[in-house]
PDB file of C-alpha atoms in Angstrom:
ATOM      1  CA  MET A   1      18.567  10.290  -1.401  1.00 61.00           C
ATOM      2  CA  SER A   2      17.160  10.982  -4.708  1.00 88.00           C
ATOM      3  CA  LEU A   3      13.646  11.845  -3.422  1.00 96.00           C
ATOM      4  CA  ASP A   4      12.250  13.958  -0.661  1.00 98.00           C
ATOM      5  CA  VAL A   5       8.757  12.505  -0.628  1.00 98.00           C
ATOM      6  CA  ALA A   6       6.985   9.537  -2.298  1.00 98.00           C
ATOM      7  CA  GLY A   7       3.194   9.215  -2.272  1.00 97.00           C
ATOM      8  CA  VAL A   8       1.110   6.074  -2.581  1.00 96.00           C
ATOM      9  CA  GLY A   9      -2.527   6.756  -3.040  1.00 94.00           C
ATOM     10  CA  ALA A  10      -5.419   8.128  -5.097  1.00 91.00           C
ATOM     11  CA  SER A  11      -5.761  10.164  -8.199  1.00 93.00           C
ATOM     12  CA  ALA A  12      -9.043  11.417  -9.792  1.00 92.00           C
ATOM     13  CA  VAL A  13     -10.220  13.715 -12.492  1.00 92.00           C
ATOM     14  CA  ASP A  14     -12.645  16.349 -11.230  1.00 89.00           C
ATOM     15  CA  LEU A  15     -15.418  17.436 -13.443  1.00 91.00           C
ATOM     16  CA  VAL A  16     -16.285  20.864 -11.936  1.00 88.00           C
ATOM     17  CA  TYR A  17     -19.607  22.637 -12.501  1.00 91.00           C
ATOM     18  CA  VAL A  18     -20.093  26.201 -11.229  1.00 89.00           C
ATOM     19  CA  LEU A  19     -23.780  26.919 -10.450  1.00 92.00           C
ATOM     20  CA  PRO A  20     -25.623  30.069  -9.271  1.00 92.00           C
ATOM     21  CA  ALA A  21     -26.715  28.173  -6.058  1.00 91.00           C
ATOM     22  CA  TYR A  22     -26.784  24.630  -4.763  1.00 91.00           C
ATOM     23  CA  PRO A  23     -29.627  22.493  -6.079  1.00 90.00           C
ATOM     24  CA  ALA A  24     -32.608  21.225  -4.180  1.00 89.00           C
ATOM     25  CA  PRO A  25     -34.928  18.401  -5.228  1.00 90.00           C
ATOM     26  CA  GLU A  26     -38.083  20.681  -5.348  1.00 89.00           C
ATOM     27  CA  GLY A  27     -38.838  24.250  -6.168  1.00 91.00           C
ATOM     28  CA  PRO A  28     -36.901  26.826  -8.221  1.00 90.00           C
ATOM     29  CA  LEU A  29     -33.528  25.237  -7.304  1.00 90.00           C
ATOM     30  CA  SER A  30     -34.453  21.930  -8.908  1.00 92.00           C
ATOM     31  CA  LYS A  31     -33.282  23.216 -12.293  1.00 93.00           C
ATOM     32  CA  LEU A  32     -30.248  25.397 -12.485  1.00 92.00           C
ATOM     33  CA  PRO A  33     -28.110  26.723 -15.355  1.00 93.00           C
ATOM     34  CA  ILE A  34     -24.392  25.715 -15.437  1.00 94.00           C
ATOM     35  CA  GLN A  35     -22.447  29.004 -15.391  1.00 92.00           C
ATOM     36  CA  SER A  36     -19.097  27.439 -16.228  1.00 90.00           C
ATOM     37  CA  HIS A  37     -17.445  24.110 -16.107  1.00 90.00           C
ATOM     38  CA  PHE A  38     -13.861  22.673 -16.456  1.00 87.00           C
ATOM     39  CA  VAL A  39     -11.923  19.498 -15.978  1.00 89.00           C
ATOM     40  CA  SER A  40      -9.325  19.471 -13.225  1.00 87.00           C
ATOM     41  CA  PRO A  41      -6.801  16.769 -12.279  1.00 91.00           C
ATOM     42  CA  GLY A  42      -7.055  15.898  -8.640  1.00 91.00           C
ATOM     43  CA  GLY A  43      -7.310  13.123  -6.114  1.00 91.00           C
ATOM     44  CA  GLN A  44      -5.822  13.054  -2.635  1.00 93.00           C
ATOM     45  CA  MET A  45      -2.315  11.807  -3.400  1.00 96.00           C
ATOM     46  CA  ALA A  46      -1.941  13.367  -6.836  1.00 96.00           C
ATOM     47  CA  THR A  47      -2.781  16.775  -5.476  1.00 95.00           C
ATOM     48  CA  ALA A  48      -0.560  16.359  -2.399  1.00 97.00           C
ATOM     49  CA  MET A  49       2.453  15.421  -4.565  1.00 97.00           C
ATOM     50  CA  ALA A  50       1.791  18.296  -6.913  1.00 97.00           C
ATOM     51  CA  GLY A  51       1.729  20.557  -3.830  1.00 97.00           C
ATOM     52  CA  CYS A  52       4.995  19.180  -2.508  1.00 98.00           C
ATOM     53  CA  ALA A  53       6.696  19.731  -5.915  1.00 98.00           C
ATOM     54  CA  ALA A  54       5.379  23.354  -6.003  1.00 97.00           C
ATOM     55  CA  LEU A  55       6.786  23.973  -2.528  1.00 97.00           C
ATOM     56  CA  GLY A  56      10.230  22.823  -3.628  1.00 97.00           C
ATOM     57  CA  LEU A  57      10.419  19.153  -2.770  1.00 98.00           C
ATOM     58  CA  ARG A  58      11.541  16.284  -5.061  1.00 98.00           C
ATOM     59  CA  ALA A  59       8.298  14.324  -5.239  1.00 98.00           C
ATOM     60  CA  ALA A  60       7.196  11.091  -6.787  1.00 97.00           C
ATOM     61  CA  PHE A  61       3.645   9.838  -7.336  1.00 97.00           C
ATOM     62  CA  LEU A  62       3.558   6.094  -6.777  1.00 95.00           C
ATOM     63  CA  GLY A  63      -0.150   5.765  -7.044  1.00 92.00           C
ATOM     64  CA  ALA A  64      -2.323   4.459  -9.726  1.00 90.00           C
ATOM     65  CA  THR A  65      -4.077   6.067 -12.723  1.00 94.00           C
ATOM     66  CA  GLY A  66      -6.622   4.721 -15.119  1.00 93.00           C
ATOM     67  CA  ASN A  67      -5.935   3.321 -18.622  1.00 94.00           C
ATOM     68  CA  ASP A  68      -8.049   6.004 -20.407  1.00 94.00           C
ATOM     69  CA  GLU A  69      -7.550   9.569 -21.529  1.00 94.00           C
ATOM     70  CA  HIS A  70      -8.351  10.870 -18.017  1.00 94.00           C
ATOM     71  CA  GLY A  71      -5.600   8.702 -16.577  1.00 94.00           C
ATOM     72  CA  ALA A  72      -3.229  10.122 -19.199  1.00 95.00           C
ATOM     73  CA  ARG A  73      -4.299  13.618 -18.215  1.00 95.00           C
ATOM     74  CA  ILE A  74      -3.415  12.912 -14.563  1.00 95.00           C
ATOM     75  CA  ARG A  75       0.076  11.608 -15.451  1.00 96.00           C
ATOM     76  CA  GLU A  76       0.783  14.465 -17.828  1.00 96.00           C
ATOM     77  CA  SER A  77      -0.373  17.099 -15.329  1.00 96.00           C
ATOM     78  CA  LEU A  78       1.807  15.660 -12.567  1.00 97.00           C
ATOM     79  CA  ALA A  79       4.916  15.369 -14.897  1.00 97.00           C
ATOM     80  CA  ARG A  80       4.447  18.941 -16.056  1.00 96.00           C
ATOM     81  CA  ARG A  81       4.452  20.060 -12.415  1.00 96.00           C
ATOM     82  CA  GLY A  82       7.753  18.323 -11.792  1.00 97.00           C
ATOM     83  CA  VAL A  83       6.443  15.172 -10.078  1.00 97.00           C
ATOM     84  CA  ASP A  84       8.160  11.906 -10.991  1.00 97.00           C
ATOM     85  CA  VAL A  85       5.586   9.506 -12.403  1.00 96.00           C
ATOM     86  CA  SER A  86       7.927   6.928 -13.741  1.00 94.00           C
ATOM     87  CA  HIS A  87       7.022   4.399 -11.085  1.00 93.00           C
ATOM     88  CA  ALA A  88       3.211   5.021 -11.195  1.00 93.00           C
ATOM     89  CA  THR A  89       0.918   2.066 -12.011  1.00 90.00           C
ATOM     90  CA  THR A  90      -1.548   2.151 -14.810  1.00 92.00           C
ATOM     91  CA  LEU A  91      -4.542   0.131 -13.837  1.00 89.00           C
ATOM     92  CA  ASP A  92      -6.643  -2.095 -16.064  1.00 89.00           C
ATOM     93  CA  ALA A  93      -9.610   0.117 -15.309  1.00 92.00           C
ATOM     94  CA  PRO A  94     -10.915   3.604 -16.113  1.00 94.00           C
ATOM     95  CA  GLN A  95      -9.705   6.603 -14.207  1.00 94.00           C
ATOM     96  CA  PRO A  96     -11.692   7.375 -11.047  1.00 92.00           C
ATOM     97  CA  TYR A  97     -13.525  10.675 -11.278  1.00 92.00           C
ATOM     98  CA  SER A  98     -15.507  13.164  -9.259  1.00 89.00           C
ATOM     99  CA  VAL A  99     -18.312  15.509 -10.155  1.00 92.00           C
ATOM    100  CA  ILE A 100     -17.913  18.717  -8.068  1.00 87.00           C
ATOM    101  CA  LEU A 101     -20.712  21.169  -7.686  1.00 91.00           C
ATOM    102  CA  LEU A 102     -19.522  24.618  -6.704  1.00 83.00           C
ATOM    103  CA  ALA A 103     -22.052  27.398  -5.982  1.00 87.00           C
ATOM    104  CA  GLN A 104     -20.945  30.844  -7.058  1.00 79.00           C
ATOM    105  CA  ASP A 105     -19.566  32.938  -4.229  1.00 73.00           C
ATOM    106  CA  GLN A 106     -19.509  29.972  -1.825  1.00 73.00           C
ATOM    107  CA  GLY A 107     -16.285  28.206  -1.080  1.00 64.00           C
ATOM    108  CA  GLU A 108     -17.658  24.843   0.121  1.00 75.00           C
ATOM    109  CA  ARG A 109     -18.480  22.311  -2.511  1.00 82.00           C
ATOM    110  CA  ILE A 110     -20.502  19.157  -3.094  1.00 89.00           C
ATOM    111  CA  VAL A 111     -18.475  16.144  -4.262  1.00 88.00           C
ATOM    112  CA  LEU A 112     -19.999  13.122  -6.093  1.00 91.00           C
ATOM    113  CA  TRP A 113     -17.424  10.413  -6.945  1.00 89.00           C
ATOM    114  CA  HIS A 114     -17.066   7.152  -8.786  1.00 91.00           C
ATOM    115  CA  ARG A 115     -14.349   4.573  -8.574  1.00 89.00           C
ATOM    116  CA  ASP A 116     -14.429   1.369 -10.669  1.00 89.00           C
ATOM    117  CA  ALA A 117     -14.052  -1.834  -8.644  1.00 85.00           C
ATOM    118  CA  GLY A 118     -10.912  -2.613 -10.589  1.00 82.00           C
ATOM    119  CA  ALA A 119      -9.280   0.768  -9.695  1.00 83.00           C
ATOM    120  CA  LYS A 120      -7.046  -0.642  -7.027  1.00 84.00           C
ATOM    121  CA  PHE A 121      -3.588  -2.103  -6.686  1.00 86.00           C
ATOM    122  CA  HIS A 122      -2.884  -5.745  -7.032  1.00 84.00           C
ATOM    123  CA  PRO A 123      -0.348  -7.106  -4.529  1.00 86.00           C
ATOM    124  CA  ASP A 124       2.014  -7.808  -7.398  1.00 84.00           C
ATOM    125  CA  ASP A 125       2.155  -4.038  -7.975  1.00 83.00           C
ATOM    126  CA  TYR A 126       3.717  -3.421  -4.564  1.00 86.00           C
ATOM    127  CA  ALA A 127       7.147  -4.281  -5.834  1.00 83.00           C
ATOM    128  CA  ARG A 128       6.949  -1.321  -8.254  1.00 83.00           C
ATOM    129  CA  PHE A 129       6.999   1.213  -5.493  1.00 87.00           C
ATOM    130  CA  ALA A 130       9.293  -0.525  -2.976  1.00 90.00           C
ATOM    131  CA  GLY A 131      12.490   0.932  -4.403  1.00 91.00           C
ATOM    132  CA  PRO A 132      11.397   4.537  -4.582  1.00 94.00           C
ATOM    133  CA  ILE A 133       9.876   4.389  -1.110  1.00 95.00           C
ATOM    134  CA  SER A 134      13.161   3.215   0.316  1.00 93.00           C
ATOM    135  CA  GLU A 135      15.016   6.054  -1.523  1.00 93.00           C
ATOM    136  CA  ALA A 136      12.598   8.818  -0.243  1.00 97.00           C
ATOM    137  CA  ARG A 137      13.031  10.723   3.019  1.00 98.00           C
ATOM    138  CA  LEU A 138       9.275  10.452   3.673  1.00 98.00           C
ATOM    139  CA  LEU A 139       6.400   8.406   2.516  1.00 98.00           C
ATOM    140  CA  HIS A 140       2.840   9.844   2.415  1.00 98.00           C
ATOM    141  CA  VAL A 141      -0.123   7.472   2.077  1.00 97.00           C
ATOM    142  CA  ASP A 142      -3.910   7.810   1.986  1.00 96.00           C
ATOM    143  CA  ASP A 143      -6.597   5.272   2.852  1.00 95.00           C
ATOM    144  CA  VAL A 144      -8.394   4.989  -0.429  1.00 93.00           C
ATOM    145  CA  ASP A 145      -6.629   1.640  -1.154  1.00 92.00           C
ATOM    146  CA  LEU A 146      -5.931   0.808   2.455  1.00 94.00           C
ATOM    147  CA  GLU A 147      -4.182  -2.511   1.707  1.00 94.00           C
ATOM    148  CA  ALA A 148      -1.686  -0.723  -0.578  1.00 94.00           C
ATOM    149  CA  GLY A 149      -1.205   2.068   1.950  1.00 95.00           C
ATOM    150  CA  ILE A 150      -0.377  -0.378   4.692  1.00 96.00           C
ATOM    151  CA  ALA A 151       1.992  -2.324   2.539  1.00 95.00           C
ATOM    152  CA  ALA A 152       3.791   0.874   1.508  1.00 96.00           C
ATOM    153  CA  ALA A 153       4.051   2.128   5.140  1.00 97.00           C
ATOM    154  CA  LYS A 154       5.597  -1.184   6.212  1.00 97.00           C
ATOM    155  CA  ILE A 155       8.265  -0.806   3.477  1.00 96.00           C
ATOM    156  CA  ALA A 156       8.974   2.727   4.629  1.00 97.00           C
ATOM    157  CA  ARG A 157       9.186   1.989   8.304  1.00 97.00           C
ATOM    158  CA  GLU A 158      11.496  -0.963   7.632  1.00 96.00           C
ATOM    159  CA  ALA A 159      13.755   1.447   5.739  1.00 96.00           C
ATOM    160  CA  GLY A 160      13.681   3.961   8.686  1.00 97.00           C
ATOM    161  CA  ARG A 161      11.617   6.599   6.816  1.00 97.00           C
ATOM    162  CA  LEU A 162       9.155   9.104   8.056  1.00 98.00           C
ATOM    163  CA  VAL A 163       5.472   8.262   7.204  1.00 98.00           C
ATOM    164  CA  THR A 164       2.511  10.740   7.091  1.00 98.00           C
ATOM    165  CA  THR A 165      -1.070   9.872   6.334  1.00 98.00           C
ATOM    166  CA  ASP A 166      -4.343  11.111   4.895  1.00 97.00           C
ATOM    167  CA  ILE A 167      -6.941   9.220   6.892  1.00 97.00           C
ATOM    168  CA  ASP A 168     -10.510  10.210   6.194  1.00 95.00           C
ATOM    169  CA  ARG A 169     -12.516   7.000   7.017  1.00 93.00           C
ATOM    170  CA  VAL A 170     -12.528   4.245   9.526  1.00 96.00           C
ATOM    171  CA  THR A 171     -12.287   0.521   8.703  1.00 95.00           C
ATOM    172  CA  ASP A 172     -11.134  -2.534  10.624  1.00 94.00           C
ATOM    173  CA  ARG A 173      -7.547  -1.762   9.487  1.00 96.00           C
ATOM    174  CA  THR A 174      -7.370   2.046  10.057  1.00 97.00           C
ATOM    175  CA  SER A 175      -5.762   1.463  13.436  1.00 97.00           C
ATOM    176  CA  GLU A 176      -2.976  -0.529  11.790  1.00 97.00           C
ATOM    177  CA  LEU A 177      -2.081   2.369   9.439  1.00 98.00           C
ATOM    178  CA  ILE A 178      -2.068   4.826  12.406  1.00 98.00           C
ATOM    179  CA  GLN A 179       0.348   2.566  14.239  1.00 98.00           C
ATOM    180  CA  LEU A 180       2.678   2.521  11.234  1.00 98.00           C
ATOM    181  CA  ALA A 181       2.836   6.287  10.718  1.00 98.00           C
ATOM    182  CA  THR A 182       5.371   8.491  12.364  1.00 98.00           C
ATOM    183  CA  HIS A 183       3.010  11.494  11.948  1.00 98.00           C
ATOM    184  CA  PRO A 184      -0.585  10.347  11.479  1.00 98.00           C
ATOM    185  CA  ILE A 185      -2.817  13.119  10.036  1.00 98.00           C
ATOM    186  CA  LEU A 186      -6.497  12.465  10.547  1.00 98.00           C
ATOM    187  CA  ALA A 187      -9.700  14.130   9.436  1.00 96.00           C
ATOM    188  CA  GLU A 188     -11.562  15.664  12.347  1.00 96.00           C
ATOM    189  CA  HIS A 189     -14.268  13.042  12.586  1.00 96.00           C
ATOM    190  CA  VAL A 190     -11.853  10.057  12.604  1.00 97.00           C
ATOM    191  CA  PRO A 191     -10.722  10.101  16.316  1.00 97.00           C
ATOM    192  CA  ALA A 192     -14.362   9.983  17.533  1.00 97.00           C
ATOM    193  CA  LYS A 193     -15.221   7.148  15.194  1.00 97.00           C
ATOM    194  CA  LEU A 194     -12.132   5.154  16.201  1.00 96.00           C
ATOM    195  CA  THR A 195     -12.560   5.559  19.938  1.00 96.00           C
ATOM    196  CA  GLY A 196     -16.279   6.347  20.598  1.00 96.00           C
ATOM    197  CA  GLU A 197     -15.115   9.429  22.416  1.00 96.00           C
ATOM    198  CA  LYS A 198     -16.849  12.567  21.243  1.00 95.00           C
ATOM    199  CA  ASP A 199     -14.447  15.061  22.787  1.00 96.00           C
ATOM    200  CA  LEU A 200     -11.532  15.447  20.337  1.00 96.00           C
ATOM    201  CA  LEU A 201      -8.775  15.799  22.930  1.00 96.00           C
ATOM    202  CA  ARG A 202      -9.969  12.845  25.000  1.00 97.00           C
ATOM    203  CA  ALA A 203     -10.196  10.795  21.755  1.00 97.00           C
ATOM    204  CA  LEU A 204      -6.621  11.768  20.830  1.00 97.00           C
ATOM    205  CA  ARG A 205      -5.361  10.762  24.277  1.00 97.00           C
ATOM    206  CA  ARG A 206      -7.022   7.358  23.842  1.00 96.00           C
ATOM    207  CA  LEU A 207      -5.281   6.957  20.431  1.00 97.00           C
ATOM    208  CA  ARG A 208      -1.975   7.191  22.388  1.00 95.00           C
ATOM    209  CA  ALA A 209      -2.368   3.422  22.757  1.00 94.00           C
ATOM    210  CA  LEU A 210      -1.701   3.150  18.965  1.00 96.00           C
ATOM    211  CA  ASN A 211       0.900   5.815  18.393  1.00 96.00           C
ATOM    212  CA  ALA A 212       3.210   7.667  20.796  1.00 95.00           C
ATOM    213  CA  GLY A 213       4.209  10.247  18.168  1.00 95.00           C
ATOM    214  CA  PRO A 214       2.542  13.543  17.255  1.00 98.00           C
ATOM    215  CA  LEU A 215      -1.181  13.029  16.384  1.00 98.00           C
ATOM    216  CA  ILE A 216      -2.449  15.612  13.932  1.00 98.00           C
ATOM    217  CA  VAL A 217      -6.059  16.505  13.131  1.00 98.00           C
ATOM    218  CA  THR A 218      -7.276  18.738  10.252  1.00 97.00           C
ATOM    219  CA  ARG A 219     -10.247  20.924  11.150  1.00 95.00           C
ATOM    220  CA  GLY A 220     -11.132  22.746   7.910  1.00 91.00           C
ATOM    221  CA  ALA A 221     -11.447  26.492   8.350  1.00 91.00           C
ATOM    222  CA  GLN A 222     -10.581  26.171  12.003  1.00 94.00           C
ATOM    223  CA  GLY A 223      -7.048  25.047  11.083  1.00 95.00           C
ATOM    224  CA  ALA A 224      -5.413  22.060  12.789  1.00 97.00           C
ATOM    225  CA  LEU A 225      -4.748  20.616  16.206  1.00 97.00           C
ATOM    226  CA  ALA A 226      -2.003  18.271  17.381  1.00 98.00           C
ATOM    227  CA  LEU A 227      -1.280  16.245  20.430  1.00 98.00           C
ATOM    228  CA  ASP A 228       2.503  16.068  20.913  1.00 97.00           C
ATOM    229  CA  GLY A 229       3.279  14.006  24.021  1.00 94.00           C
ATOM    230  CA  ASP A 230       0.989  15.695  26.597  1.00 92.00           C
ATOM    231  CA  ALA A 231       1.122  19.044  24.893  1.00 96.00           C
ATOM    232  CA  VAL A 232      -1.841  20.347  22.919  1.00 97.00           C
ATOM    233  CA  ILE A 233      -0.894  22.526  19.915  1.00 98.00           C
ATOM    234  CA  ASP A 234      -3.880  24.504  18.442  1.00 97.00           C
ATOM    235  CA  ALA A 235      -2.957  26.106  15.134  1.00 97.00           C
ATOM    236  CA  PRO A 236      -5.916  28.375  13.981  1.00 96.00           C
ATOM    237  CA  GLY A 237      -6.727  28.627  10.279  1.00 93.00           C
ATOM    238  CA  PHE A 238      -6.271  31.781   8.237  1.00 93.00           C
ATOM    239  CA  ALA A 239      -9.212  34.123   7.679  1.00 90.00           C
ATOM    240  CA  ILE A 240      -9.880  34.224   3.920  1.00 87.00           C
ATOM    241  CA  GLU A 241     -12.665  34.555   1.390  1.00 86.00           C
ATOM    242  CA  ALA A 242     -12.759  30.997   0.167  1.00 82.00           C
ATOM    243  CA  VAL A 243     -13.358  30.481  -3.600  1.00 82.00           C
ATOM    244  CA  ASP A 244     -13.133  26.729  -3.606  1.00 79.00           C
ATOM    245  CA  THR A 245     -12.065  24.337  -0.815  1.00 81.00           C
ATOM    246  CA  THR A 246     -11.397  21.385  -3.173  1.00 79.00           C
ATOM    247  CA  GLY A 247      -7.983  19.881  -2.357  1.00 84.00           C
ATOM    248  CA  ALA A 248      -7.388  22.080   0.675  1.00 92.00           C
ATOM    249  CA  GLY A 249      -6.725  19.040   2.911  1.00 94.00           C
ATOM    250  CA  ASP A 250      -4.300  17.630   0.405  1.00 95.00           C
ATOM    251  CA  ILE A 251      -2.433  20.907   0.219  1.00 96.00           C
ATOM    252  CA  PHE A 252      -2.370  21.061   4.048  1.00 97.00           C
ATOM    253  CA  ARG A 253      -0.543  17.768   4.008  1.00 98.00           C
ATOM    254  CA  ALA A 254       1.841  18.991   1.332  1.00 98.00           C
ATOM    255  CA  GLY A 255       2.627  22.059   3.442  1.00 98.00           C
ATOM    256  CA  PHE A 256       3.079  19.895   6.531  1.00 98.00           C
ATOM    257  CA  ILE A 257       5.427  17.473   4.786  1.00 98.00           C
ATOM    258  CA  THR A 258       7.499  20.414   3.411  1.00 98.00           C
ATOM    259  CA  ALA A 259       7.822  21.977   6.793  1.00 98.00           C
ATOM    260  CA  LEU A 260       8.584  18.628   8.526  1.00 98.00           C
ATOM    261  CA  LEU A 261      11.370  17.903   6.102  1.00 98.00           C
ATOM    262  CA  GLU A 262      12.750  21.380   6.578  1.00 98.00           C
ATOM    263  CA  GLY A 263      13.015  20.615  10.340  1.00 97.00           C
ATOM    264  CA  GLN A 264      10.408  23.235  11.432  1.00 98.00           C
ATOM    265  CA  PRO A 265       9.032  22.780  14.939  1.00 97.00           C
ATOM    266  CA  LEU A 266       5.608  21.125  15.003  1.00 98.00           C
ATOM    267  CA  LYS A 267       3.746  24.394  15.819  1.00 98.00           C
ATOM    268  CA  ASP A 268       5.355  26.206  12.937  1.00 98.00           C
ATOM    269  CA  ALA A 269       4.782  23.234  10.605  1.00 98.00           C
ATOM    270  CA  LEU A 270       1.103  23.362  11.352  1.00 98.00           C
ATOM    271  CA  ARG A 271       0.935  27.095  10.679  1.00 98.00           C
ATOM    272  CA  PHE A 272       2.874  26.630   7.449  1.00 98.00           C
ATOM    273  CA  ALA A 273       0.429  23.868   6.403  1.00 98.00           C
ATOM    274  CA  ASN A 274      -2.565  26.029   7.283  1.00 97.00           C
ATOM    275  CA  ALA A 275      -1.162  28.830   5.164  1.00 97.00           C
ATOM    276  CA  ALA A 276      -0.723  26.468   2.228  1.00 96.00           C
ATOM    277  CA  ALA A 277      -4.273  25.174   2.596  1.00 95.00           C
ATOM    278  CA  ALA A 278      -5.730  28.648   2.884  1.00 94.00           C
ATOM    279  CA  SER A 279      -3.851  29.921  -0.212  1.00 94.00           C
ATOM    280  CA  SER A 280      -5.238  26.895  -2.195  1.00 93.00           C
ATOM    281  CA  CYS A 281      -8.790  27.968  -1.252  1.00 90.00           C
ATOM    282  CA  THR A 282      -8.345  31.297  -3.008  1.00 89.00           C
ATOM    283  CA  ARG A 283      -8.597  29.683  -6.495  1.00 87.00           C
ATOM    284  CA  GLN A 284     -10.658  26.985  -8.153  1.00 80.00           C
ATOM    285  CA  GLY A 285      -9.729  23.359  -8.693  1.00 77.00           C
ATOM    286  CA  ALA A 286      -7.689  20.735  -6.955  1.00 79.00           C
ATOM    287  CA  MET A 287      -4.321  20.468  -8.593  1.00 85.00           C
ATOM    288  CA  ALA A 288      -5.035  23.833 -10.306  1.00 83.00           C
ATOM    289  CA  SER A 289      -5.171  25.481  -6.941  1.00 87.00           C
ATOM    290  CA  VAL A 290      -1.709  24.312  -5.722  1.00 92.00           C
ATOM    291  CA  PRO A 291       0.108  27.329  -4.300  1.00 93.00           C
ATOM    292  CA  SER A 292       3.754  28.311  -4.861  1.00 94.00           C
ATOM    293  CA  ARG A 293       6.178  28.838  -2.020  1.00 96.00           C
ATOM    294  CA  ALA A 294       5.799  32.609  -2.583  1.00 96.00           C
ATOM    295  CA  ASP A 295       2.003  32.225  -2.244  1.00 94.00           C
ATOM    296  CA  VAL A 296       2.485  30.544   1.104  1.00 96.00           C
ATOM    297  CA  ASP A 297       4.987  33.062   2.344  1.00 95.00           C
ATOM    298  CA  ARG A 298       2.582  35.875   1.524  1.00 94.00           C
ATOM    299  CA  MET A 299      -0.207  34.106   3.470  1.00 93.00           C
ATOM    300  CA  LEU A 300       2.145  33.766   6.450  1.00 93.00           C
TER     301      LEU A 300
END
């Protein structure tokens, strides 16, 4: 196969502002100086594919970018990092963007985002990514444009490919995407929202009705947890001084995909993914924080 991984999902330009503290609506924190600012390509899928390429995989971004200079910046940045963008879709809409507020000496960030109503695939666009998906060993999808993600996952499963996910929200079709994935990766709050069960493990066991494969949950600084059959695998996060957590979840997925395609056991794959995510948190930016394989090996 010509590709290891293909990704269908979101891209964004991040406008990052570093502040002395996080703002508040009243008092001395209602007006703050901007200490520094920069523009960083990002978005869930674009960052994940950049991460896969940096870790040694042949990766293709099959998502969509805007028709403006920010969209061109995304495509150029991905291509420069070795990601195939020849099958990406240019939308008849401006590039989605995020304003990210980052307080100095604090790793967590505040994200404000905007996505034009026209910044989504048209069903006619699906034919553009059908060929590359069938050629790739694995498809990775997010849930920003859920219709497109489900369509892509169906193509991949019909071709007998692995499918991983970046699921961060719950809609009336989230369950369908979980069913289609071979390795669903969910944000920590998703199982409870889907099942109504507050306890994470009980929620994952209820999700067995949707998917019999490994169910993986990202837990931020705590690392990750997976339910594999009846076995619970708890993979703790790495203790670091976080500079910026932007893109950490996307890099976790890039690390997991890399380890999965290398045939690593699930426990080792989760640890590798945690190391990749932790390494990304030691520098600022989304795509700018993508670690090399050597970075991950040092973290391990």
